[in-house]
Short mmCIF file of C-alpha atoms in Angstrom, two decimals:
data_model
loop_
_atom_site.label_atom_id
_atom_site.label_comp_id
_atom_site.label_asym_id
_atom_site.label_seq_id
_atom_site.Cartn_x
_atom_site.Cartn_y
_atom_site.Cartn_z
CA UNK A 497 91.29 135.35 24.68
CA UNK A 498 93.72 134.81 27.54
CA UNK A 499 96.09 131.89 27.96
CA UNK A 500 94.01 130.54 30.86
CA UNK A 501 91.24 129.75 28.35
CA UNK A 502 93.48 127.57 26.19
CA UNK A 503 95.72 124.65 26.95
CA UNK A 504 98.03 122.31 25.12
CA UNK A 505 96.61 118.80 25.02
CA UNK A 506 98.32 115.59 23.95
CA UNK A 507 97.62 111.90 23.46
CA UNK A 508 100.98 110.12 23.54
CA UNK A 509 101.12 106.41 22.82
CA UNK A 510 103.90 104.00 22.03
CA UNK A 511 103.92 104.88 18.32
CA UNK A 512 102.71 108.48 17.94
CA UNK A 513 102.13 111.61 19.95
CA UNK A 514 99.12 113.72 18.95
CA UNK A 515 99.20 117.34 20.09
CA UNK A 516 96.74 120.20 19.82
CA UNK A 517 95.50 123.35 21.49
CA UNK A 518 92.14 123.11 23.26
CA UNK A 519 90.16 126.34 23.18
CA UNK A 520 87.19 126.80 25.50
CA UNK A 521 84.60 129.24 24.21
CA UNK A 522 81.93 130.85 26.41
CA UNK A 523 78.79 128.75 26.66
CA UNK A 524 80.34 125.65 25.06
CA UNK A 525 81.16 122.54 27.07
CA UNK A 526 83.02 120.83 24.24
CA UNK A 527 86.40 122.46 23.58
CA UNK A 528 87.61 123.16 20.08
CA UNK A 529 90.85 121.43 19.15
CA UNK A 530 93.16 123.47 16.95
CA UNK A 531 96.70 123.23 15.51
CA UNK A 532 96.79 119.42 15.58
CA UNK A 533 100.16 117.83 14.89
CA UNK A 534 101.20 114.18 15.01
CA UNK A 535 104.79 113.20 15.85
CA UNK A 536 106.39 109.76 15.58
CA UNK A 537 107.79 108.60 18.92
CA UNK A 538 110.68 106.87 17.12
CA UNK A 539 111.90 110.27 15.92
CA UNK A 540 112.05 111.79 19.41
CA UNK A 541 114.03 111.17 22.57
CA UNK A 542 111.38 111.87 25.19
CA UNK A 543 108.03 113.44 25.98
CA UNK A 544 109.87 116.68 26.73
CA UNK A 545 111.53 116.60 23.32
CA UNK A 546 108.17 116.09 21.59
CA UNK A 547 106.41 118.76 23.65
CA UNK A 548 109.20 121.25 22.99
CA UNK A 549 108.98 120.69 19.26
CA UNK A 550 105.23 121.25 19.30
CA UNK A 551 105.45 124.43 21.39
CA UNK A 552 108.13 125.84 19.09
CA UNK A 553 105.84 125.36 16.11
CA UNK A 554 102.97 127.31 17.66
CA UNK A 555 102.64 130.83 16.39
CA UNK A 556 101.32 133.72 18.41
CA UNK A 557 100.70 133.57 22.13
CA UNK A 558 101.40 130.13 23.60
CA UNK A 559 99.14 128.47 26.18
CA UNK A 560 100.59 128.28 29.68
CA UNK A 561 98.77 125.09 30.62
CA UNK A 562 99.27 121.54 29.33
CA UNK A 563 97.32 118.33 29.86
CA UNK A 564 99.21 115.33 28.55
CA UNK A 565 97.61 111.89 28.24
CA UNK A 566 100.14 109.08 28.09
CA UNK A 567 99.85 105.33 27.50
CA UNK A 568 100.74 103.99 30.90
CA UNK A 569 100.14 104.33 34.64
CA UNK A 570 100.08 107.96 35.77
CA UNK A 571 99.38 110.33 38.59
CA UNK A 572 98.72 113.99 37.92
CA UNK A 573 102.44 114.71 38.34
CA UNK A 574 104.27 111.54 37.28
CA UNK A 575 103.82 108.94 34.55
CA UNK A 576 105.48 106.27 32.49
CA UNK A 577 104.83 105.06 28.94
CA UNK A 578 104.64 101.29 29.31
CA UNK A 579 105.78 100.25 25.85
CA UNK A 580 108.69 102.62 25.24
CA UNK A 581 109.87 103.28 28.81
CA UNK A 582 109.62 107.07 28.64
CA UNK A 583 109.19 108.83 31.96
CA UNK A 584 107.14 111.99 32.51
CA UNK A 585 107.55 114.43 35.36
CA UNK A 586 105.19 117.40 35.40
CA UNK A 587 107.47 119.66 37.46
CA UNK A 588 110.40 119.13 35.09
CA UNK A 589 108.22 119.81 32.04
CA UNK A 590 106.95 123.04 33.61
CA UNK A 591 110.50 124.30 34.17
CA UNK A 592 111.89 123.17 30.81
CA UNK A 593 109.08 124.68 28.75
CA UNK A 594 108.07 127.69 30.88
CA UNK A 595 104.58 126.37 31.56
CA UNK A 596 102.48 127.35 34.58
CA UNK A 597 100.91 123.94 35.04
CA UNK A 598 101.33 120.50 33.46
CA UNK A 599 98.85 117.74 34.32
CA UNK A 600 99.43 114.11 33.34
CA UNK A 601 96.71 111.53 32.81
CA UNK A 602 96.19 108.09 31.32
CA UNK A 603 95.50 107.99 27.58
CA UNK A 604 92.42 105.77 27.77
CA UNK A 605 91.19 107.78 30.72
CA UNK A 606 91.35 110.76 28.37
CA UNK A 607 89.59 108.85 25.60
CA UNK A 608 86.86 107.88 28.05
CA UNK A 609 86.49 111.53 29.06
CA UNK A 610 85.91 112.46 25.42
CA UNK A 611 83.20 109.84 24.87
CA UNK A 612 80.47 112.08 26.28
CA UNK A 613 80.94 114.37 23.26
CA UNK A 614 80.93 111.71 20.51
CA UNK A 615 78.15 111.77 17.93
CA UNK A 616 76.65 108.70 16.27
CA UNK A 617 77.61 108.33 12.62
CA UNK A 618 80.21 111.09 12.89
CA UNK A 619 82.56 110.03 15.69
CA UNK A 620 81.61 106.37 16.07
CA UNK A 621 79.72 103.57 14.38
CA UNK A 622 77.32 101.30 16.21
CA UNK A 623 78.34 97.65 15.99
CA UNK A 624 75.52 96.38 18.22
CA UNK A 625 72.50 98.37 19.30
CA UNK A 626 71.58 96.76 22.59
CA UNK A 627 69.72 98.74 25.24
CA UNK A 628 72.00 101.25 26.94
CA UNK A 629 71.10 102.31 30.45
CA UNK A 630 71.75 106.03 30.88
CA UNK A 631 72.79 105.59 34.51
CA UNK A 632 75.00 102.58 33.80
CA UNK A 633 78.81 102.46 33.74
CA UNK A 634 80.54 102.61 30.34
CA UNK A 635 83.62 100.59 29.38
CA UNK A 636 86.17 102.13 27.01
CA UNK A 637 88.91 99.92 25.62
CA UNK A 638 90.91 99.12 22.55
CA UNK A 639 94.14 97.97 20.88
CA UNK A 640 96.95 100.17 19.62
CA UNK A 641 100.61 99.89 20.57
CA UNK A 642 99.14 98.38 23.75
CA UNK A 643 95.61 97.62 24.97
CA UNK A 644 94.00 100.42 26.94
CA UNK A 645 91.05 100.08 29.32
CA UNK A 646 89.10 102.73 31.23
CA UNK A 647 85.73 103.03 32.92
CA UNK A 648 83.17 105.85 33.04
CA UNK A 649 80.97 105.87 36.15
CA UNK A 650 77.97 108.19 36.55
CA UNK A 651 77.94 109.96 39.92
CA UNK A 652 75.37 112.65 40.78
CA UNK A 653 74.83 113.63 37.17
CA UNK A 654 78.54 113.76 36.32
CA UNK A 655 80.82 111.23 34.67
CA UNK A 656 83.80 110.08 36.72
CA UNK A 657 86.67 108.58 34.72
CA UNK A 658 88.53 105.59 36.15
CA UNK A 659 91.70 104.70 34.21
CA UNK A 660 92.88 101.13 34.62
CA UNK A 661 95.65 98.77 33.52
CA UNK A 662 93.15 96.14 32.40
CA UNK A 663 95.18 95.35 29.30
CA UNK A 664 97.74 93.65 31.52
CA UNK A 665 95.29 91.13 32.93
CA UNK A 666 96.21 87.51 32.24
CA UNK A 667 94.70 86.30 28.97
CA UNK A 668 91.95 83.66 29.15
CA UNK A 669 91.89 81.45 26.04
CA UNK A 670 88.46 80.27 24.88
CA UNK A 671 89.19 77.79 22.08
CA UNK A 672 91.73 75.02 21.59
CA UNK A 673 93.56 77.18 19.04
CA UNK A 674 93.79 80.05 21.53
CA UNK A 675 95.00 77.65 24.20
CA UNK A 676 97.80 76.44 21.93
CA UNK A 677 98.63 80.02 20.98
CA UNK A 678 98.77 81.02 24.66
CA UNK A 679 101.00 78.10 25.63
CA UNK A 680 103.30 78.82 22.68
CA UNK A 681 103.81 82.42 23.81
CA UNK A 682 103.95 81.55 27.51
CA UNK A 683 106.99 79.39 26.77
CA UNK A 684 108.55 82.35 24.99
CA UNK A 685 107.45 85.29 27.17
CA UNK A 686 106.34 83.96 30.54
CA UNK A 687 103.34 86.14 31.39
CA UNK A 688 100.70 86.24 28.64
CA UNK A 689 98.30 89.15 29.02
CA UNK A 690 95.37 90.45 26.99
CA UNK A 691 97.78 93.04 25.59
CA UNK A 692 100.12 90.28 24.38
CA UNK A 693 97.62 89.68 21.56
CA UNK A 694 95.58 92.87 21.41
CA UNK A 695 98.15 95.34 20.12
CA UNK A 696 100.02 95.94 16.88
CA UNK A 697 102.78 93.49 17.68
CA UNK A 698 100.10 91.08 18.90
CA UNK A 699 98.76 90.77 15.36
CA UNK A 700 102.26 89.79 14.21
CA UNK A 701 102.55 87.25 17.06
CA UNK A 702 99.24 85.68 16.07
CA UNK A 703 100.26 85.60 12.40
CA UNK A 704 103.64 83.98 13.08
CA UNK A 705 101.99 81.34 15.23
CA UNK A 706 99.40 80.51 12.57
CA UNK A 707 102.11 80.22 9.91
CA UNK A 708 104.10 77.85 12.15
CA UNK A 709 100.92 76.01 13.15
CA UNK A 710 100.64 74.71 9.61
CA UNK A 711 98.77 77.36 7.71
CA UNK A 712 101.61 78.56 5.46
CA UNK A 713 102.46 82.16 4.62
CA UNK A 714 105.25 84.69 5.19
CA UNK A 715 106.00 84.83 8.92
CA UNK A 716 108.14 87.98 8.52
CA UNK A 717 105.28 90.38 7.78
CA UNK A 718 104.80 93.53 9.87
CA UNK A 719 101.48 94.29 11.61
CA UNK A 720 100.60 96.95 9.02
CA UNK A 721 101.39 94.55 6.16
CA UNK A 722 99.24 91.84 7.77
CA UNK A 723 96.22 94.12 8.19
CA UNK A 724 96.61 95.56 4.69
CA UNK A 725 96.86 92.14 3.04
CA UNK A 726 93.94 90.88 5.11
CA UNK A 727 91.80 93.83 4.00
CA UNK A 728 92.75 93.18 0.37
CA UNK A 729 91.90 89.49 0.72
CA UNK A 730 95.08 88.35 -0.97
CA UNK A 731 96.78 86.43 1.85
CA UNK A 732 94.85 83.67 3.67
CA UNK A 733 97.30 83.62 6.60
CA UNK A 734 96.77 87.35 7.15
CA UNK A 735 92.99 87.02 6.96
CA UNK A 736 93.06 84.20 9.53
CA UNK A 737 95.32 86.24 11.82
CA UNK A 738 93.06 89.30 11.74
CA UNK A 739 89.93 87.20 12.22
CA UNK A 740 91.49 85.52 15.28
CA UNK A 741 92.58 88.94 16.54
CA UNK A 742 88.99 90.21 16.25
CA UNK A 743 87.66 87.11 18.01
CA UNK A 744 90.00 87.81 20.93
CA UNK A 745 88.89 91.47 20.95
CA UNK A 746 85.28 90.34 21.27
CA UNK A 747 85.94 87.79 24.00
CA UNK A 748 88.13 90.17 26.02
CA UNK A 749 85.67 93.05 25.64
CA UNK A 750 82.87 90.84 26.94
CA UNK A 751 84.96 89.85 29.96
CA UNK A 752 85.78 93.47 30.75
CA UNK A 753 82.16 94.57 30.28
CA UNK A 754 81.09 91.95 32.83
CA UNK A 755 83.79 93.06 35.28
CA UNK A 756 82.78 96.71 34.86
CA UNK A 757 79.04 96.08 34.86
CA UNK A 758 78.99 98.18 31.69
CA UNK A 759 75.24 98.45 31.26
CA UNK A 760 75.74 101.91 29.76
CA UNK A 761 77.64 100.47 26.80
CA UNK A 762 81.07 99.61 25.47
CA UNK A 763 83.22 101.90 23.33
CA UNK A 764 86.02 100.28 21.33
CA UNK A 765 88.86 102.64 20.44
CA UNK A 766 92.57 102.58 19.71
CA UNK A 767 94.45 102.92 16.47
CA UNK A 768 93.92 99.45 14.96
CA UNK A 769 90.18 98.74 14.83
CA UNK A 770 89.18 101.70 12.62
CA UNK A 771 91.67 100.47 10.01
CA UNK A 772 90.11 96.99 9.85
CA UNK A 773 86.48 97.90 10.63
CA UNK A 774 85.31 96.52 7.26
CA UNK A 775 86.35 93.06 8.48
CA UNK A 776 84.34 93.27 11.72
CA UNK A 777 80.94 92.21 10.24
CA UNK A 778 82.39 88.93 8.95
CA UNK A 779 84.27 88.23 12.19
CA UNK A 780 83.26 86.54 15.44
CA UNK A 781 83.79 89.71 17.48
CA UNK A 782 80.17 90.26 18.47
CA UNK A 783 79.38 86.57 18.87
CA UNK A 784 82.36 86.17 21.18
CA UNK A 785 81.41 89.34 23.06
CA UNK A 786 78.12 87.81 24.21
CA UNK A 787 79.23 84.15 24.47
CA UNK A 788 79.46 84.03 28.27
CA UNK A 789 77.10 81.19 29.15
CA UNK A 790 74.31 82.26 31.50
CA UNK A 791 75.38 85.92 31.18
CA UNK A 792 74.65 86.09 27.45
CA UNK A 793 71.25 87.83 27.94
CA UNK A 794 73.03 90.45 30.09
CA UNK A 795 75.61 91.13 27.36
CA UNK A 796 72.99 91.02 24.59
CA UNK A 797 71.59 94.24 26.06
CA UNK A 798 74.91 96.12 26.09
CA UNK A 799 75.51 98.39 23.06
CA UNK A 800 78.94 98.19 21.40
CA UNK A 801 80.31 101.22 19.54
CA UNK A 802 83.52 101.64 17.54
CA UNK A 803 85.17 105.04 17.85
CA UNK A 804 86.29 106.47 14.50
CA UNK A 805 87.10 110.03 15.63
CA UNK A 806 90.85 110.65 15.41
CA UNK A 807 91.25 113.12 18.25
CA UNK A 808 88.63 112.15 20.85
CA UNK A 809 91.36 111.70 23.48
CA UNK A 810 92.50 115.32 22.99
CA UNK A 811 88.99 116.50 23.85
CA UNK A 812 88.97 114.19 26.87
CA UNK A 813 92.35 115.46 28.03
CA UNK A 814 91.01 119.01 27.89
CA UNK A 815 87.80 118.39 29.84
CA UNK A 816 89.39 116.16 32.47
#
């Protein structure tokens, strides 16, 4: 197999960079992802540093193409990781690593591109059945280091991916508690976006607020400690924080689905939700998703799916 039939693919967020080699076999639309490696961003200086380390670990003939999905606004040749301020320049990466072509794309755009290959019960779980419309747009969103949002639009039998920066929309509180939480953080941060709450650090912000609000608990816990203790059921403040987090996920997802006209369904992704998926059934996520007044019947019909596949964005990066 020649190098033109393989390419390096990556999904680089604010915490980790996932790399692999996509191999396209004759007659198969879905590429095979091989040689997957995960690198911590904190242990690297740049995207170039991370890419170089991965390429040096590959044995045999190296691909000459690379498609790198990054968590931030991108063009095919330039990009920026929003939450760690790394820059990406395709021309520089080509020269530094002796690659013929490097293409940059948004990470949730890549995840959306991979959704067409996901299988029920294997790559995602269905949270709400609904009635998906095959010709309807699909919303893809979810919390990780930030909150990613993308849209899939069917055009002439093909799916067109539209990456967005929807996570940076201003947050709209629904309850009195959320209003107080928003005002508390607005005084501290100024702009309060959806991503302010729906990310790893957002869980910690919610938890600290609830502790200060009068609920008690250790306000110094990390996001991973909060989610772990919530899952174990041993810390009421952590359970309340995660439940409020999931309520905000549901409300925000419903807003985005309305804006997208996502009659084809909603896919929830990102690194956080799969880790706390056992808490979703007891949460208000789905109730808040549909609680939009006269538009509730519209949202009742939209299926909601939670992506559990680890490397769906690598497949999407390859096919896009």
